mmCIF file of C-alpha atoms and ligand atoms in Angstrom:
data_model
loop_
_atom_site.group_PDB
_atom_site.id
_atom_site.type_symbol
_atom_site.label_atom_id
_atom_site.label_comp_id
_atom_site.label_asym_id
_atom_site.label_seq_id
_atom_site.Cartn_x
_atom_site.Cartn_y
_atom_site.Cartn_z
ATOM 1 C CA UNK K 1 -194.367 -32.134 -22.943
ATOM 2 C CA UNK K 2 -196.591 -29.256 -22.234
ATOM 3 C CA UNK K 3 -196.808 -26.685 -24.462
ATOM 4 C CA UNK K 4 -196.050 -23.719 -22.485
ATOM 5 C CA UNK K 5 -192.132 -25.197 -22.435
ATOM 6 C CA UNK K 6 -189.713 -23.944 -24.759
ATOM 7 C CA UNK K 7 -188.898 -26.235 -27.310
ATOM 8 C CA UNK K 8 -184.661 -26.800 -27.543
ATOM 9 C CA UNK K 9 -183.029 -28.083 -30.814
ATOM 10 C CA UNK K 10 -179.334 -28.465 -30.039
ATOM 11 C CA UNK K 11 -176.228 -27.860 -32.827
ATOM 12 C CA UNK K 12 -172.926 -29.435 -31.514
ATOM 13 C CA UNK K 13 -169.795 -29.963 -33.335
ATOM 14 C CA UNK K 14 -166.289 -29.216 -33.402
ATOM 15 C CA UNK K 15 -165.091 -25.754 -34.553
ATOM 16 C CA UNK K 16 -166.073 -25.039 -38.436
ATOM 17 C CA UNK K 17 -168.442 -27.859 -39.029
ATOM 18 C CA UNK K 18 -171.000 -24.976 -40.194
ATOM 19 C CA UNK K 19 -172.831 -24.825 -36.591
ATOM 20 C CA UNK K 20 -173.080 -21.255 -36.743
ATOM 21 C CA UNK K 21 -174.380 -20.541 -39.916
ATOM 22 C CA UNK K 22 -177.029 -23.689 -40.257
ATOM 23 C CA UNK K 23 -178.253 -22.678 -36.333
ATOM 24 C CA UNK K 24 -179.069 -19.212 -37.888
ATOM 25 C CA UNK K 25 -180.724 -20.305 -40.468
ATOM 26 C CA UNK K 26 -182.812 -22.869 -38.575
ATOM 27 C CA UNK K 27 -183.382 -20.002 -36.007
ATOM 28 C CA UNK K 28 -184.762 -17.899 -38.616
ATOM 29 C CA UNK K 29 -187.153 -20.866 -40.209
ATOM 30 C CA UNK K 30 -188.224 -21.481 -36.969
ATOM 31 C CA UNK K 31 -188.246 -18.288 -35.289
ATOM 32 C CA UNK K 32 -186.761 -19.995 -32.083
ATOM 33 C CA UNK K 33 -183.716 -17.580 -29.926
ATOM 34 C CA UNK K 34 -180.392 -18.824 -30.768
ATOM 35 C CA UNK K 35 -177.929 -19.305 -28.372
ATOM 36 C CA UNK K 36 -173.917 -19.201 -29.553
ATOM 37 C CA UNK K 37 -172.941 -21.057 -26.600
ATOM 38 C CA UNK K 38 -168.713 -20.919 -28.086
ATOM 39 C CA UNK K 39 -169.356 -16.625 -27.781
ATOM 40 C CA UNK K 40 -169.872 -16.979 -24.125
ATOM 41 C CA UNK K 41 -166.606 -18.617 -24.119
ATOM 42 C CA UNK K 42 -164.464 -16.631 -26.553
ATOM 43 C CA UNK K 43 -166.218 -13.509 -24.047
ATOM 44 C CA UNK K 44 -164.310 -15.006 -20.955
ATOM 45 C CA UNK K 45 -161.367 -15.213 -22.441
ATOM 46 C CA UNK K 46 -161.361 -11.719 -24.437
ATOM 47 C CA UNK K 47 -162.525 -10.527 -20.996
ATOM 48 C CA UNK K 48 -159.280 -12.115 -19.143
ATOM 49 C CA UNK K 49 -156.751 -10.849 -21.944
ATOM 50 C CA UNK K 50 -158.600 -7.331 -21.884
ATOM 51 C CA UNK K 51 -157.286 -7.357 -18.434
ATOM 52 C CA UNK K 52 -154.128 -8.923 -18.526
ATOM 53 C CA UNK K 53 -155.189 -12.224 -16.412
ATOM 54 C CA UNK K 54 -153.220 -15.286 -16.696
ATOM 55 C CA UNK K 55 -155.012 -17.511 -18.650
ATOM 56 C CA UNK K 56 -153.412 -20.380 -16.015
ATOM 57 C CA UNK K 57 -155.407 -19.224 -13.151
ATOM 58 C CA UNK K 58 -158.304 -20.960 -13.236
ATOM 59 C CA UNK K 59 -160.321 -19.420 -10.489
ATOM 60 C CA UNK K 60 -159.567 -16.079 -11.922
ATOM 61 C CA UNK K 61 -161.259 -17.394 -14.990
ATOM 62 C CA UNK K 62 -164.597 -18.927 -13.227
ATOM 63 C CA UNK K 63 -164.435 -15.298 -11.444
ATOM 64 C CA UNK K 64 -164.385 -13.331 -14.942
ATOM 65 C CA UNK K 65 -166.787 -16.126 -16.034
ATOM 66 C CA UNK K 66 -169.551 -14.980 -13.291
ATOM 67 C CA UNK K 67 -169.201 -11.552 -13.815
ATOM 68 C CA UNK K 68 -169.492 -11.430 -17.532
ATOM 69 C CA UNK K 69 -171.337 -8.626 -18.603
ATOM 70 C CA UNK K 70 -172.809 -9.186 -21.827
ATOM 71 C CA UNK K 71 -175.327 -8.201 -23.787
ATOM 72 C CA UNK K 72 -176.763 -9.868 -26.616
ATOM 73 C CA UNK K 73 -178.426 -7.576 -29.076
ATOM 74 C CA UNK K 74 -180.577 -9.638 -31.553
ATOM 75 C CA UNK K 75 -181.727 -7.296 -34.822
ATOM 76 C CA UNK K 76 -183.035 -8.287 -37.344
ATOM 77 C CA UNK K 77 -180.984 -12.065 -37.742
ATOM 78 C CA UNK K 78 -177.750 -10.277 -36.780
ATOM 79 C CA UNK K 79 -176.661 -10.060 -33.270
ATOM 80 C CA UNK K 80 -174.646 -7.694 -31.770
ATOM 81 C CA UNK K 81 -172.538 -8.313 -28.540
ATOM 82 C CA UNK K 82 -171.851 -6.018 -26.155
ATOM 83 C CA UNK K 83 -169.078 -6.563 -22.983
ATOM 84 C CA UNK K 84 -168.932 -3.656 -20.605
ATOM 85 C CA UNK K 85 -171.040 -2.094 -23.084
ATOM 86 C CA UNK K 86 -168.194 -1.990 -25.920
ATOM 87 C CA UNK K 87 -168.581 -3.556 -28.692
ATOM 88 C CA UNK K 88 -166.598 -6.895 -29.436
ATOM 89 C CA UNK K 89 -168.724 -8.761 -32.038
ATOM 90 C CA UNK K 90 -165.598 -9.185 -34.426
ATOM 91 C CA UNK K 91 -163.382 -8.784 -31.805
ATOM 92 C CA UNK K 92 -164.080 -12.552 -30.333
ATOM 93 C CA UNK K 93 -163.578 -14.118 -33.427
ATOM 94 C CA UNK K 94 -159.874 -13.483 -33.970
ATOM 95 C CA UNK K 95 -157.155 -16.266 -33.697
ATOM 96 C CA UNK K 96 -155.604 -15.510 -30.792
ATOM 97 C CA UNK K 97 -159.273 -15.121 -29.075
ATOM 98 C CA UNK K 98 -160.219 -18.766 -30.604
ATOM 99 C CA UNK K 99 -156.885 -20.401 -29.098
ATOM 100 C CA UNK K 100 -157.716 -18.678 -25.634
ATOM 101 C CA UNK K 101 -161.368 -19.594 -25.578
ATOM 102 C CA UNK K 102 -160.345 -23.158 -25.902
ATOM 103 C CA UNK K 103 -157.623 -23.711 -23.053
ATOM 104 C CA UNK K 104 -160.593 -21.799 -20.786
ATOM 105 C CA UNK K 105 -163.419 -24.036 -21.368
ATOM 106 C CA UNK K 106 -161.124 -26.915 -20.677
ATOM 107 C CA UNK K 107 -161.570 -25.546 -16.600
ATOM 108 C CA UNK K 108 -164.715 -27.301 -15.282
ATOM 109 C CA UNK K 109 -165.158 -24.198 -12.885
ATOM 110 C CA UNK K 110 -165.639 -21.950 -15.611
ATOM 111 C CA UNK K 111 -168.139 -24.239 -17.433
ATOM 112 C CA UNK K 112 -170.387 -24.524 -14.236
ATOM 113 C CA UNK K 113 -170.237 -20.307 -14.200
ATOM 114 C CA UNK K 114 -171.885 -20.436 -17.630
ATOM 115 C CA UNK K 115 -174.125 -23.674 -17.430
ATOM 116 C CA UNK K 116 -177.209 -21.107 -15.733
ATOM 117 C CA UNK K 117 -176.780 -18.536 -18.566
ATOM 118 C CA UNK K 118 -176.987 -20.934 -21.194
ATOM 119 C CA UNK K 119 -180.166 -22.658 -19.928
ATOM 120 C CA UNK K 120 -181.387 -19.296 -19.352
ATOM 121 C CA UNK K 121 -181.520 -18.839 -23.085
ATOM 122 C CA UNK K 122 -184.317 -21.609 -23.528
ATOM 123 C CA UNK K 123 -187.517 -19.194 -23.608
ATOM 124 C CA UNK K 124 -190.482 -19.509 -25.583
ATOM 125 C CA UNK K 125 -191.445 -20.530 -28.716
ATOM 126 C CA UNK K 126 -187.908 -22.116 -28.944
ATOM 127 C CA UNK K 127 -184.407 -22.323 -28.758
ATOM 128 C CA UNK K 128 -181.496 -23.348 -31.317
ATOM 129 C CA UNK K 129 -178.469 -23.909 -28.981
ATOM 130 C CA UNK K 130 -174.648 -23.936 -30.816
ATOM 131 C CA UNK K 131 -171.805 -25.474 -29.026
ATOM 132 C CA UNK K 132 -170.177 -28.509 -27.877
ATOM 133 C CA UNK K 133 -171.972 -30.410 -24.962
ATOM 134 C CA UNK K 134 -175.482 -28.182 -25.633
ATOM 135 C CA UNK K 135 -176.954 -31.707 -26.088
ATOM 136 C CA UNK K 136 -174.766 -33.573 -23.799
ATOM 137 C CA UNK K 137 -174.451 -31.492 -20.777
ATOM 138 C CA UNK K 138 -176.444 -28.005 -21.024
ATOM 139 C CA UNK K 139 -179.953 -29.783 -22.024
ATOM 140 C CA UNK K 140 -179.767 -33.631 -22.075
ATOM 141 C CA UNK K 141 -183.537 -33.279 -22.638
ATOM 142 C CA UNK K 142 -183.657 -31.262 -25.855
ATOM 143 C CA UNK K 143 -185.797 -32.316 -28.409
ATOM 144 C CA UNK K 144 -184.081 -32.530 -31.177
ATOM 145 C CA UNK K 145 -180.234 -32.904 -31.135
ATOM 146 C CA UNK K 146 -178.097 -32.695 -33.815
ATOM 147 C CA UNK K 147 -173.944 -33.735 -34.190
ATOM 148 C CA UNK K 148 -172.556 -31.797 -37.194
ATOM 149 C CA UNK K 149 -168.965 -32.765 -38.480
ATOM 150 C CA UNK K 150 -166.719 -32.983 -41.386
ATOM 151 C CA UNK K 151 -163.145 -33.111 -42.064
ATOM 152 C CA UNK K 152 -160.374 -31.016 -40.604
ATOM 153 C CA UNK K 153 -159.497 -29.949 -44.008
ATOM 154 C CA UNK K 154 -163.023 -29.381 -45.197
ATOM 155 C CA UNK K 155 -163.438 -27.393 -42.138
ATOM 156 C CA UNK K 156 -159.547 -25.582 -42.115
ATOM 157 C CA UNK K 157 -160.923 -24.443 -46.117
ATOM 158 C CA UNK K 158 -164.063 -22.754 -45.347
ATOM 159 C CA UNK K 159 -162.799 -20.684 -41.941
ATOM 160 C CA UNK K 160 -159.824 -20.079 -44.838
ATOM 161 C CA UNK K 161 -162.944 -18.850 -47.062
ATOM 162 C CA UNK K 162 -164.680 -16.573 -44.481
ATOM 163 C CA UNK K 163 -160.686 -14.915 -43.713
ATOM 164 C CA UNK K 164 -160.180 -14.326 -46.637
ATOM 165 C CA UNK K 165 -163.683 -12.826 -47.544
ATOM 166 C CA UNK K 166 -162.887 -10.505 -44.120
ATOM 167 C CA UNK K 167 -159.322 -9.758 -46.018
ATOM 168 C CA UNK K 168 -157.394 -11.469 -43.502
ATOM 169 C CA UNK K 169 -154.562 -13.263 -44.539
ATOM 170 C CA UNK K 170 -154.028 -16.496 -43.181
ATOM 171 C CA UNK K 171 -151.631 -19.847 -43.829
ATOM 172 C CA UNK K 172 -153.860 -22.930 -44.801
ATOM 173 C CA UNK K 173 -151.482 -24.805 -43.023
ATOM 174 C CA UNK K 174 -151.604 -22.844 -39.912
ATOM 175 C CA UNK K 175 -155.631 -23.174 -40.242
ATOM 176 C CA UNK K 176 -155.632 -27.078 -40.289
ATOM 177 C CA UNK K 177 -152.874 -27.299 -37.223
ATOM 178 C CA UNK K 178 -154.976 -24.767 -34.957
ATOM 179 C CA UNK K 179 -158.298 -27.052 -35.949
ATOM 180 C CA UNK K 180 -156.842 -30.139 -34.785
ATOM 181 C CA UNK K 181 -154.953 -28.862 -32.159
ATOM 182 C CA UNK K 182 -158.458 -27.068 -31.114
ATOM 183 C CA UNK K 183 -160.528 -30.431 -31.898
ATOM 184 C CA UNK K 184 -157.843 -32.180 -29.617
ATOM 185 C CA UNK K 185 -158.263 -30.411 -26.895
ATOM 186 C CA UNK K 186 -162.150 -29.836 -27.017
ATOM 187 C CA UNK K 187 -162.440 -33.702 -27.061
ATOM 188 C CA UNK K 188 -159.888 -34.857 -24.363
ATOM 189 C CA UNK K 189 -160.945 -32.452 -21.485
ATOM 190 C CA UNK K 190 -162.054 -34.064 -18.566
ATOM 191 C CA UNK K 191 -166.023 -32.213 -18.220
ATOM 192 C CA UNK K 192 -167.910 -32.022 -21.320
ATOM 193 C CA UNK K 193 -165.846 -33.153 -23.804
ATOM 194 C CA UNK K 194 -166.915 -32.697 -27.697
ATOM 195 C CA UNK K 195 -168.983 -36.122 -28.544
ATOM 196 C CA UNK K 196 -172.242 -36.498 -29.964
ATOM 197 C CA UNK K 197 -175.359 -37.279 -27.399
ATOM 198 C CA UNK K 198 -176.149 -41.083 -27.413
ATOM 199 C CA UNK K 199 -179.361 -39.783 -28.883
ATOM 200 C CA UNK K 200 -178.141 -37.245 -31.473
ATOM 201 C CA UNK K 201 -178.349 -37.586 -35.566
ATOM 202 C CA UNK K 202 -174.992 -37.173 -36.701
ATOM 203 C CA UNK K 203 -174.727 -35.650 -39.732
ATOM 204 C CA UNK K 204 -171.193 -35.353 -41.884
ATOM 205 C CA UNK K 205 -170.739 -32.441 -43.970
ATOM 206 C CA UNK K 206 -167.521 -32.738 -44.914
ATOM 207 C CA UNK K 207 -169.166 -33.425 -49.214
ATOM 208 C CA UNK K 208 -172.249 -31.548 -49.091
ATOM 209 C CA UNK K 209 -173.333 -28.136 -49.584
ATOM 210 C CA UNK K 210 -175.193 -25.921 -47.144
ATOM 211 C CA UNK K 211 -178.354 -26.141 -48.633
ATOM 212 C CA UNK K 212 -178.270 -30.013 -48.198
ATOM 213 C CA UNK K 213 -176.921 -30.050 -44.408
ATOM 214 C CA UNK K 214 -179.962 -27.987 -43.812
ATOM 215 C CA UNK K 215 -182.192 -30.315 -45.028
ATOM 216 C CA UNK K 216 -181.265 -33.168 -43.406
ATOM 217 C CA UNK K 217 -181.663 -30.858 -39.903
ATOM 218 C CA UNK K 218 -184.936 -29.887 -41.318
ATOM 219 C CA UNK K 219 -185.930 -33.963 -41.437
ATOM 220 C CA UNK K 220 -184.411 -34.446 -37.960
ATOM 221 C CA UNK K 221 -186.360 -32.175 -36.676
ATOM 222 C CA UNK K 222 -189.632 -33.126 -38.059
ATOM 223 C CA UNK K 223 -188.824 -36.576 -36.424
HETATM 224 O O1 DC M 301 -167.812 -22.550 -31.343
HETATM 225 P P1 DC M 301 -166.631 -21.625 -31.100
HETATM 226 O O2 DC M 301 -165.473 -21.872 -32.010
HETATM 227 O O3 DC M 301 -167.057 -20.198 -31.090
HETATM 228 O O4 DC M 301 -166.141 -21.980 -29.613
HETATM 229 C C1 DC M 301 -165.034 -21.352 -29.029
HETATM 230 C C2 DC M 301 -164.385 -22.301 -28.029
HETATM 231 O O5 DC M 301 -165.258 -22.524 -26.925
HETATM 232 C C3 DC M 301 -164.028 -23.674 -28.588
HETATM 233 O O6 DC M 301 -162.643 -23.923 -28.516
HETATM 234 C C4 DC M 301 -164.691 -24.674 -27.713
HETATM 235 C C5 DC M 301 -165.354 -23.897 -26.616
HETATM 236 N N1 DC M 301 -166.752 -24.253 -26.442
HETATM 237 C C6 DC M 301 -167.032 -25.203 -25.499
HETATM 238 O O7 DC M 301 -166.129 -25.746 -24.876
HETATM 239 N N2 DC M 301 -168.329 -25.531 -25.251
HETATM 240 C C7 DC M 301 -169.316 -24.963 -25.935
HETATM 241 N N3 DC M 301 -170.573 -25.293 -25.673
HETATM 242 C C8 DC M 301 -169.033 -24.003 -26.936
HETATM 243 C C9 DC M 301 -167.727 -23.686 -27.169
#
């Protein structure tokens, strides 16, 4: 590979496996962009409920897919995201939001009207890319690709952590029903369906601590 190509390390996983925090921290060691591939998503369907679409029509939804206007805003580690200009970083990461996200990436329409903004991302040094199929579908070549995983229930009681930190009330039971119902549906679509690359390290958290999950990327990617 020359070196005037961006290297990509890819995160994929199902929802709460720790993707987004371990890709920002290997973003930061590395000093590679990050890409949240599942914010793209979650911006189509805030989009389409902002407007009062029905989440059914799924050429609406590749339309509103297209037209997304969205800025990222990287500062300093945090990243801001602007649609239309407003801002609607906290705003894509409520419930309602998650649930939507997931029926829309299930149309394969709408994941062809984001597949040339994700691989738009990959720019030099380096790129971390978070999602489901970023080592599957959106770059089978990347270098490096990692599967992260763990438990429903490991994953149900940290998003019940990071609520709770935000003061929002939430039923653990409710938590672990939307996960599998989410993981369930992210795995049986027809196009890109959650599953680990033939060549990606899988790596279970469900036991182990941040600091060790990070390692173990670390040693996958010196590999
Ligand atoms: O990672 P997340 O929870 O922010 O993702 C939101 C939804 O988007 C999730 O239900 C699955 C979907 N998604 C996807 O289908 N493909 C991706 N590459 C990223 C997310």
């Amino acid at each position: 590979m020359s070196s005037s190509e961006p290297v990509v390390i890819t995160i994929d996983g199902p929802s709460g496996a720790g993707k987004g925090t371990l890709s920002q921290m290997l973003a930061r060691h590395t000093g590679y962009h990050l890409l949240d591939s599942g914010a793209l998503y979650r911006l189509v369907a805030l989009a389409a409920l902002n407007v009062g679409a029905d989440l059914n029509d799924q050429h609406q939804m590749a339309k509103i897919a297209s037209e997304l206007d969205v800025i990222f805003n990287v500062d300093a580690g945090s990243t801001q995201i602007l649609l239309g200009g407003r801002d609607v970083t906290n705003n894509i990461r409520h419930e309602t939001v998650s649930m939507s996200a997931s029926q829309i990436a299930a149309y394969p329409s709408v994941r062809v009207a984001l597949l040339q903004r994700q691989r738009e991302f990959a720019k030099l040094p380096g790129l971390i890319a978070d999602g489901r199929d970023m080592g599957t579908t959106v770059f089978p070549h990347a270098q490096t690709k990692i599967f992260l995983t763990a438990s429903p229930e490991a994953r149900a009681q940290r998003r019940y952590k990071q609520l709770a930190a935000k003061g929002e009330a939430v039923d653990m039971d409710m938590l672990i029903k939307d996960i599998s119902e989410r993981d369930e549906r992210d795995s049986n679509r027809s196009v890109s369906p959650l599953r680990p690359a033939e060549d990606a390290v899988i790596i279970d958290s469900t036991s182990m601590a941040i600091d060790e999950v990070f390692a173990k990327i670390l040693t996958a990617v010196k590999q």
